[in-house]
Structure formats: structure tokens, C-alpha cells
Short mmCIF file of C-alpha atoms in Angstrom, two decimals:
data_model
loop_
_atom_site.label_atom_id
_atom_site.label_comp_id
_atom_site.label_asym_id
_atom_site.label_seq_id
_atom_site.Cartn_x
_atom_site.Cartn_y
_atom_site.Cartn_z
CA UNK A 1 0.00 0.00 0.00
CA UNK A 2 1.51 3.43 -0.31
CA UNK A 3 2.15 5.64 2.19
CA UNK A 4 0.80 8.90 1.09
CA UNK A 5 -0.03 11.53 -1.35
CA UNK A 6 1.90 13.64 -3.31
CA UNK A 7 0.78 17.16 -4.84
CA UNK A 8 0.32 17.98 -7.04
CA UNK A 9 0.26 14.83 -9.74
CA UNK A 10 1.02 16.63 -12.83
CA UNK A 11 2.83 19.94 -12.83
CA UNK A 12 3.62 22.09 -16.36
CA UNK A 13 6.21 24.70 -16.07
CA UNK A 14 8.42 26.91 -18.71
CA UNK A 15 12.26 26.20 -18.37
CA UNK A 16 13.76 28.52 -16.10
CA UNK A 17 10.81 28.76 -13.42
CA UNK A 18 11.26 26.81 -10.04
CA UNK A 19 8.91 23.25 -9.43
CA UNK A 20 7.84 22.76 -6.11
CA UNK A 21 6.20 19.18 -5.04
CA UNK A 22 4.63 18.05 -1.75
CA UNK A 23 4.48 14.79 -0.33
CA UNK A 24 2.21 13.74 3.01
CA UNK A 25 2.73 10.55 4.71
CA UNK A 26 1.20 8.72 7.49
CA UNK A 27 3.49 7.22 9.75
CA UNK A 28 6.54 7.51 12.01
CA UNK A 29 9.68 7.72 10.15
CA UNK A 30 13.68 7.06 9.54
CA UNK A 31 13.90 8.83 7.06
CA UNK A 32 12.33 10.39 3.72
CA UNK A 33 13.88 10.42 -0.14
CA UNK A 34 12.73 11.86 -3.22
CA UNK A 35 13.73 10.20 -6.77
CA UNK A 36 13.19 10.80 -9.89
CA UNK A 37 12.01 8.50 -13.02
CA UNK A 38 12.62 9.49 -16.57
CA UNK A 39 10.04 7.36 -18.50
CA UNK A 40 9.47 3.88 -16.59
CA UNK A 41 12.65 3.47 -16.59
CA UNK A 42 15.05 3.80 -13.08
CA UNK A 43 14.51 5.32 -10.05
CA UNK A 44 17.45 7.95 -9.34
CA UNK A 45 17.92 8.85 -6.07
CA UNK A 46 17.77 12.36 -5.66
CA UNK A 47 18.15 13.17 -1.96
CA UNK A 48 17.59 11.70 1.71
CA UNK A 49 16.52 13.64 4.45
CA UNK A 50 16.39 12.39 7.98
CA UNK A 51 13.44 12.89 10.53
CA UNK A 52 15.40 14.80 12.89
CA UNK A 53 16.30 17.12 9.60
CA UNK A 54 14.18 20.22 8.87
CA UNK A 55 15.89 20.94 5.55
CA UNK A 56 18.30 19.92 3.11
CA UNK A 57 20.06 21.49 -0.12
CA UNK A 58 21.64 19.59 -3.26
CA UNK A 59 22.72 21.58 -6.26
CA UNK A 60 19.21 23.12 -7.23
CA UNK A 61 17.24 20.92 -5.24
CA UNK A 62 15.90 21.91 -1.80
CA UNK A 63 14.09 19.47 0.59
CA UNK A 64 11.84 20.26 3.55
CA UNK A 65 10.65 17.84 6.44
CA UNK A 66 7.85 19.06 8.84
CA UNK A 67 7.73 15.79 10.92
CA UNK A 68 4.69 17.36 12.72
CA UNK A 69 2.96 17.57 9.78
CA UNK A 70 3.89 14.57 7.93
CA UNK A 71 4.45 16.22 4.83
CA UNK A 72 7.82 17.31 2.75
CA UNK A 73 8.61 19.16 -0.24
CA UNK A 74 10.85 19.78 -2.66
CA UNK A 75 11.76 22.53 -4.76
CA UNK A 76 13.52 22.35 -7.88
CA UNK A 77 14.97 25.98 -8.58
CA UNK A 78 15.65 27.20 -12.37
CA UNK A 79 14.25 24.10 -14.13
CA UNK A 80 15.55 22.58 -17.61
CA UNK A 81 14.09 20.57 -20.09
CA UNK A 82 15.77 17.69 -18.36
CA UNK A 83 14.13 17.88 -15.45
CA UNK A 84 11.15 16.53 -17.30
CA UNK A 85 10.17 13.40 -14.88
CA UNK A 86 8.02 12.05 -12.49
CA UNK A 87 8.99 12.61 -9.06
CA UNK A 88 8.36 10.15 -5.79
CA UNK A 89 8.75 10.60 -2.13
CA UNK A 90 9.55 7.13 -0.40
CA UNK A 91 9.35 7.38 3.47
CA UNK A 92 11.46 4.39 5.57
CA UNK A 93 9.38 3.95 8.30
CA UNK A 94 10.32 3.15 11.59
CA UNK A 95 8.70 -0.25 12.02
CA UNK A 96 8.52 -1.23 8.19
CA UNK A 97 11.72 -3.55 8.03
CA UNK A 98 13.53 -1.09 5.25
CA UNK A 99 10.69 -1.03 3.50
CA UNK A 100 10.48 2.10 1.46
CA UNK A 101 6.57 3.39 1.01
CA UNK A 102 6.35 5.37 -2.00
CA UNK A 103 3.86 7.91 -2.80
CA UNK A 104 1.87 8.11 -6.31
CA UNK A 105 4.45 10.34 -7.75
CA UNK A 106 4.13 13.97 -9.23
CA UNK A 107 4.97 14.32 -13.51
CA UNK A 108 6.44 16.88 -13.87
CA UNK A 109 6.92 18.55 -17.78
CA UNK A 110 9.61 21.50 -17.97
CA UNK A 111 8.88 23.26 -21.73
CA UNK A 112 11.93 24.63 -23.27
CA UNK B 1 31.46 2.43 -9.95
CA UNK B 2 29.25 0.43 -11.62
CA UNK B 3 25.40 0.97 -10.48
CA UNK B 4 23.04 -1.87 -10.13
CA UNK B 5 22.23 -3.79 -13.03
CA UNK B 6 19.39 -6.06 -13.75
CA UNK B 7 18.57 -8.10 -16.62
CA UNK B 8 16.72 -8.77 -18.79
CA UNK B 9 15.98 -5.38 -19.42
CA UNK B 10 12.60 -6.99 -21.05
CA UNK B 11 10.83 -10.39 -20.44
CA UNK B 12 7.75 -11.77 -22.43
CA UNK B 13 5.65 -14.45 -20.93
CA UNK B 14 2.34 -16.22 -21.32
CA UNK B 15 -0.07 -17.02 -18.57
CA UNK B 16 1.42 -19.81 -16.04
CA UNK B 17 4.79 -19.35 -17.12
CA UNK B 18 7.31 -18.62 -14.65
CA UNK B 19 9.81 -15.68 -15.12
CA UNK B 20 12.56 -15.16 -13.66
CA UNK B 21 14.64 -11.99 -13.15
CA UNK B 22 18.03 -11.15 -11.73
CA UNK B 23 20.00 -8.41 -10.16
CA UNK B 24 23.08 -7.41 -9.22
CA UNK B 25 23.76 -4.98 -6.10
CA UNK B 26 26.51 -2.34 -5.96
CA UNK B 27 29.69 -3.82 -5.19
CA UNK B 28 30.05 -3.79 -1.31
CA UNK B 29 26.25 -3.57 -1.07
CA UNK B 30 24.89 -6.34 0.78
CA UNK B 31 21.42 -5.60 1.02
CA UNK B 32 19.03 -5.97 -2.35
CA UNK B 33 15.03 -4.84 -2.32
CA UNK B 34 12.88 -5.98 -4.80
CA UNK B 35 9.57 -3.68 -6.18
CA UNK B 36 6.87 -3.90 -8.37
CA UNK B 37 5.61 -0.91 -10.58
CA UNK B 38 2.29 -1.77 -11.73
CA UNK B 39 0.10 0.82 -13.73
CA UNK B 40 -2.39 2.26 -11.81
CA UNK B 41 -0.61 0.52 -8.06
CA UNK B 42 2.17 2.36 -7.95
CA UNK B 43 5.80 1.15 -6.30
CA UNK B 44 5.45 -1.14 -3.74
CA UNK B 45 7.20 -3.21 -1.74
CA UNK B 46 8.28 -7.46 -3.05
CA UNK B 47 11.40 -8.57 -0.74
CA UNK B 48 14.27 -7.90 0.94
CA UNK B 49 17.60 -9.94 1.35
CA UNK B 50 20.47 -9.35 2.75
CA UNK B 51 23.19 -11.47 3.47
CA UNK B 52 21.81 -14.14 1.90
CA UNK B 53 18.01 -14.29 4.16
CA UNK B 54 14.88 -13.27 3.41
CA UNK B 55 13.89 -10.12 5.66
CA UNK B 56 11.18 -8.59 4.83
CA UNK B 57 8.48 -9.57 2.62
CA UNK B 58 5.84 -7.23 1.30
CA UNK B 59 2.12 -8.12 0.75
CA UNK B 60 2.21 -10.52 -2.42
CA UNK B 61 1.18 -14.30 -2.67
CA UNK B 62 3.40 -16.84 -2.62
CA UNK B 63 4.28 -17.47 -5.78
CA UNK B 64 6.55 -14.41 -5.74
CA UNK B 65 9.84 -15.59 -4.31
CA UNK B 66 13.48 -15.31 -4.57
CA UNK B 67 17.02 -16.03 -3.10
CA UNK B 68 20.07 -13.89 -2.73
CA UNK B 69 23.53 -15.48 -3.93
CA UNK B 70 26.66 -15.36 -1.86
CA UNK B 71 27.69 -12.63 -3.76
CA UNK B 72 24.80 -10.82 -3.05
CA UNK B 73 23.23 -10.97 -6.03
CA UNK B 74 19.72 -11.81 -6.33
CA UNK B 75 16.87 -13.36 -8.15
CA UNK B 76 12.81 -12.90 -8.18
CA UNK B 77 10.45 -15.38 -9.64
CA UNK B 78 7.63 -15.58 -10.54
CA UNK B 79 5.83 -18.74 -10.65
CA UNK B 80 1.94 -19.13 -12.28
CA UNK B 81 1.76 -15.98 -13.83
CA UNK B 82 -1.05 -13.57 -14.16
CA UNK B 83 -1.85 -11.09 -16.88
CA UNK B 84 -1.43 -8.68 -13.55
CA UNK B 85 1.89 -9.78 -13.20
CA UNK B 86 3.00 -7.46 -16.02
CA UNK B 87 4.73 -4.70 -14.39
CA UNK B 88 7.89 -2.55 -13.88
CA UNK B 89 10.49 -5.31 -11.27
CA UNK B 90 12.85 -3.01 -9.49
CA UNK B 91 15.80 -4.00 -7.13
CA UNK B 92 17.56 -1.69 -5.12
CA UNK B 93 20.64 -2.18 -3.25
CA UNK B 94 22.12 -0.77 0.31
CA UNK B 95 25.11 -1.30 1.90
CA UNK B 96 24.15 -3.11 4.67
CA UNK B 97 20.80 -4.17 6.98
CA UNK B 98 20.54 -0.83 9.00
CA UNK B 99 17.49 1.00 8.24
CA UNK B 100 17.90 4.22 6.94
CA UNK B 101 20.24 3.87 4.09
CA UNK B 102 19.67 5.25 1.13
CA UNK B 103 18.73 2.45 -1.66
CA UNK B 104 20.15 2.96 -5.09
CA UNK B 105 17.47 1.91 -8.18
CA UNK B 106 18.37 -0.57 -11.34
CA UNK B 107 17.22 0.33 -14.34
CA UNK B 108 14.60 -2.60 -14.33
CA UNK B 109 13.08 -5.58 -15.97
CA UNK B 110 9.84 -4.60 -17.82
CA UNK B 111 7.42 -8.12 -17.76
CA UNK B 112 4.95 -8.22 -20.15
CA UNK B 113 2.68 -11.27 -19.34
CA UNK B 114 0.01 -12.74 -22.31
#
């Protein structure tokens, strides 16, 4: 079963503007990651942020954890064409047995 | 460093067939996950090995099974397949059994089942 929702599920932006996605979850957690997936293929890990994290930074990427909320984001600042994907959360809950618990994913299209 | 590689990349099947896939973990990774992407389900959980046991197991029948190699590499099968079967297989490796570890994706073997 998956753990949550993410927000929205499709997102259309021009190259150049920032992409920000949410994810809500249910449980207690480890940890959360977000990957990306160019066309069924892969998953590419993108970044891991741990519960007692607030946020996190990687190149243009920026991650949030509100661990009170259940929810995280992430921001993807001055999108490219290339960023064209579909973006999942995956929470590692506490009692799940490393277990990641995706979310339904957000598809993201960046126009040139 | 070589990522994780699974193969085949594509597998075509017919309805009680078995299939089999394999994977092999990052070198030094002991740890492989196993996931199904079905249209319309999502990513979710198969198995998890490591060190050469079965861990974790995620909410499939029976017929979905595997073993992990002494050299960490792993297979899934699939026995009496199902036109539901058809899906996205994932593995994912770790470098070891503590939870919390980032798991790195294959590229994955797309089953297509007739």
C-alpha cells in the first residue's frame, strides 16, 4: 500500500521557473527520499533527508521535512528541459523492516 | 562504480509461465530490495535480502519468491503468472541491513505477461 499523497500529480512549467512538489505521509519515520524516473525506466535517487532534519540542499534541489505535519517538499529551482520526470517521495518507516513506502508520484513537464 | 544492473531489461511471458529476473547490487552492497511498478498501483514493496536471508516480505502471494547469492546478487520469480503480473520489477541495493540507508534503483526488468 503506499504511504501517502503527493501534490500535485502533474505539474507544467516553462524552463527557467522553479517546481515545487509536496508529499504527506502517514506514519513515524527514519527517514524520507525523493527520486526521480525518466520514463518507466530507473529510479534515481535524488536526496535523503532524515526525521530529525528540517531541511536539506543539493545543487538546485531543496528538501523540507515538517515531521509534525507529515508532509515534505521539494523545490527544484531554475528548471531545464531535463528535469522533465516524475517525481516520488519514499518514506522508511520506523517499524517497516527497510521497507520504502512510495507515494503516487508527481509528472512533472519543464517546456523549453 | 558500476550501479546496479538487472537483466533482462525486457521479459515476455504467457499465462502460467514462470519468469525469472536477476539483479546485481553495488559492489560492497549487501542488502538488495525488490519492487513492483504496476500501472495504476504504484511502487510497492516485493522482498528484501540481505546477506543471503529473506527479511522482509511485502504483501504478495506466494508465488513471488526469490534467493540472494553469496555474492549478493539476487533473483525474483515468478511462478503461475497472471496477466497482472505485467509490471515494472525493481531491485535496489544498500550497503548493509541498517534502516535508513539510502537504496540505489536498477534500471529494471519490464514483464509483459500474455
Amino acid at each position: 500500500s503506499q504511504q501517502g499523497e503527493e501534490d500535485p500529480q502533474a505539474l507544467s512549467i516553462q524552463e527557467g521557473e522553479n517546481a515545487t512538489m509536496n508529499c504527506s505521509y502517514k506514519t513515524s519515520i527514519n527517514n524520507l527520499q525523493w527520486y526521480r524516473q525518466n520514463s518507466g525506466r530507473g529510479l534515481v535517487h535524488l536526496i535523503l533527508i532524515r526525521s530529525n532534519e528540517r531541511e536539506k540542499h543539493s545543487g538546485r534541489l531543496r528538501v523540507t521535512l515538517d515531521t509534525s505535519k507529515k508532509s515534505s517538499s521539494l523545490l527544484i529551482t531554475a528548471s531545464r528541459a531535463a528535469d522533465t520526470a516524475s517525481y516520488f517521495c519514499a518514506t522508511d518507516d520506523d517499524n517497516a523492516g527497510n521497507m520504502l513506502t512510495f507515494g503516487g508520484g508527481t509528472r512533472l513537464m519543464v517546456k523549453p | 562504480e558500476a550501479g546496479v544492473t538487472q537483466s533482462p531489461t525486457h521479459l515476455i511471458k504467457t499465462r502460467g509461465q514462470q519468469a525469472t529476473l536477476r539483479c546485481s547490487p553495488i559492489s560492497g552492497h549487501t542488502s538488495v530490495y525488490w519492487y513492483q511498478q504496476a500501472l495504476g498501483l504504484g511502487l510497492q514493496f516485493l522482498l528484501w535480502y540481505d546477506e543471503g536471508e529473506e527479511r522482509n516480505r511485502g504483501n504478495f502471494p506466494p508465488r513471488f519468491s526469490g534467493r540472494q547469492f553469496p555474492n549478493y546478487s539476487s533473483e525474483l520469480n515468478v511462478n503461475a503468472l497472471e496477466l497482472e503480473d505485467s509490471a515494472l520489477y525493481l531491485c535496489a541495493s544498500s550497503p548493509g541491513s541498517t534502516g535508513g540507508e539510502t537504496q540505489y534503483f536498477g534500471p529494471g526488468t519490464r514483464l509483459l505477461v500474455l
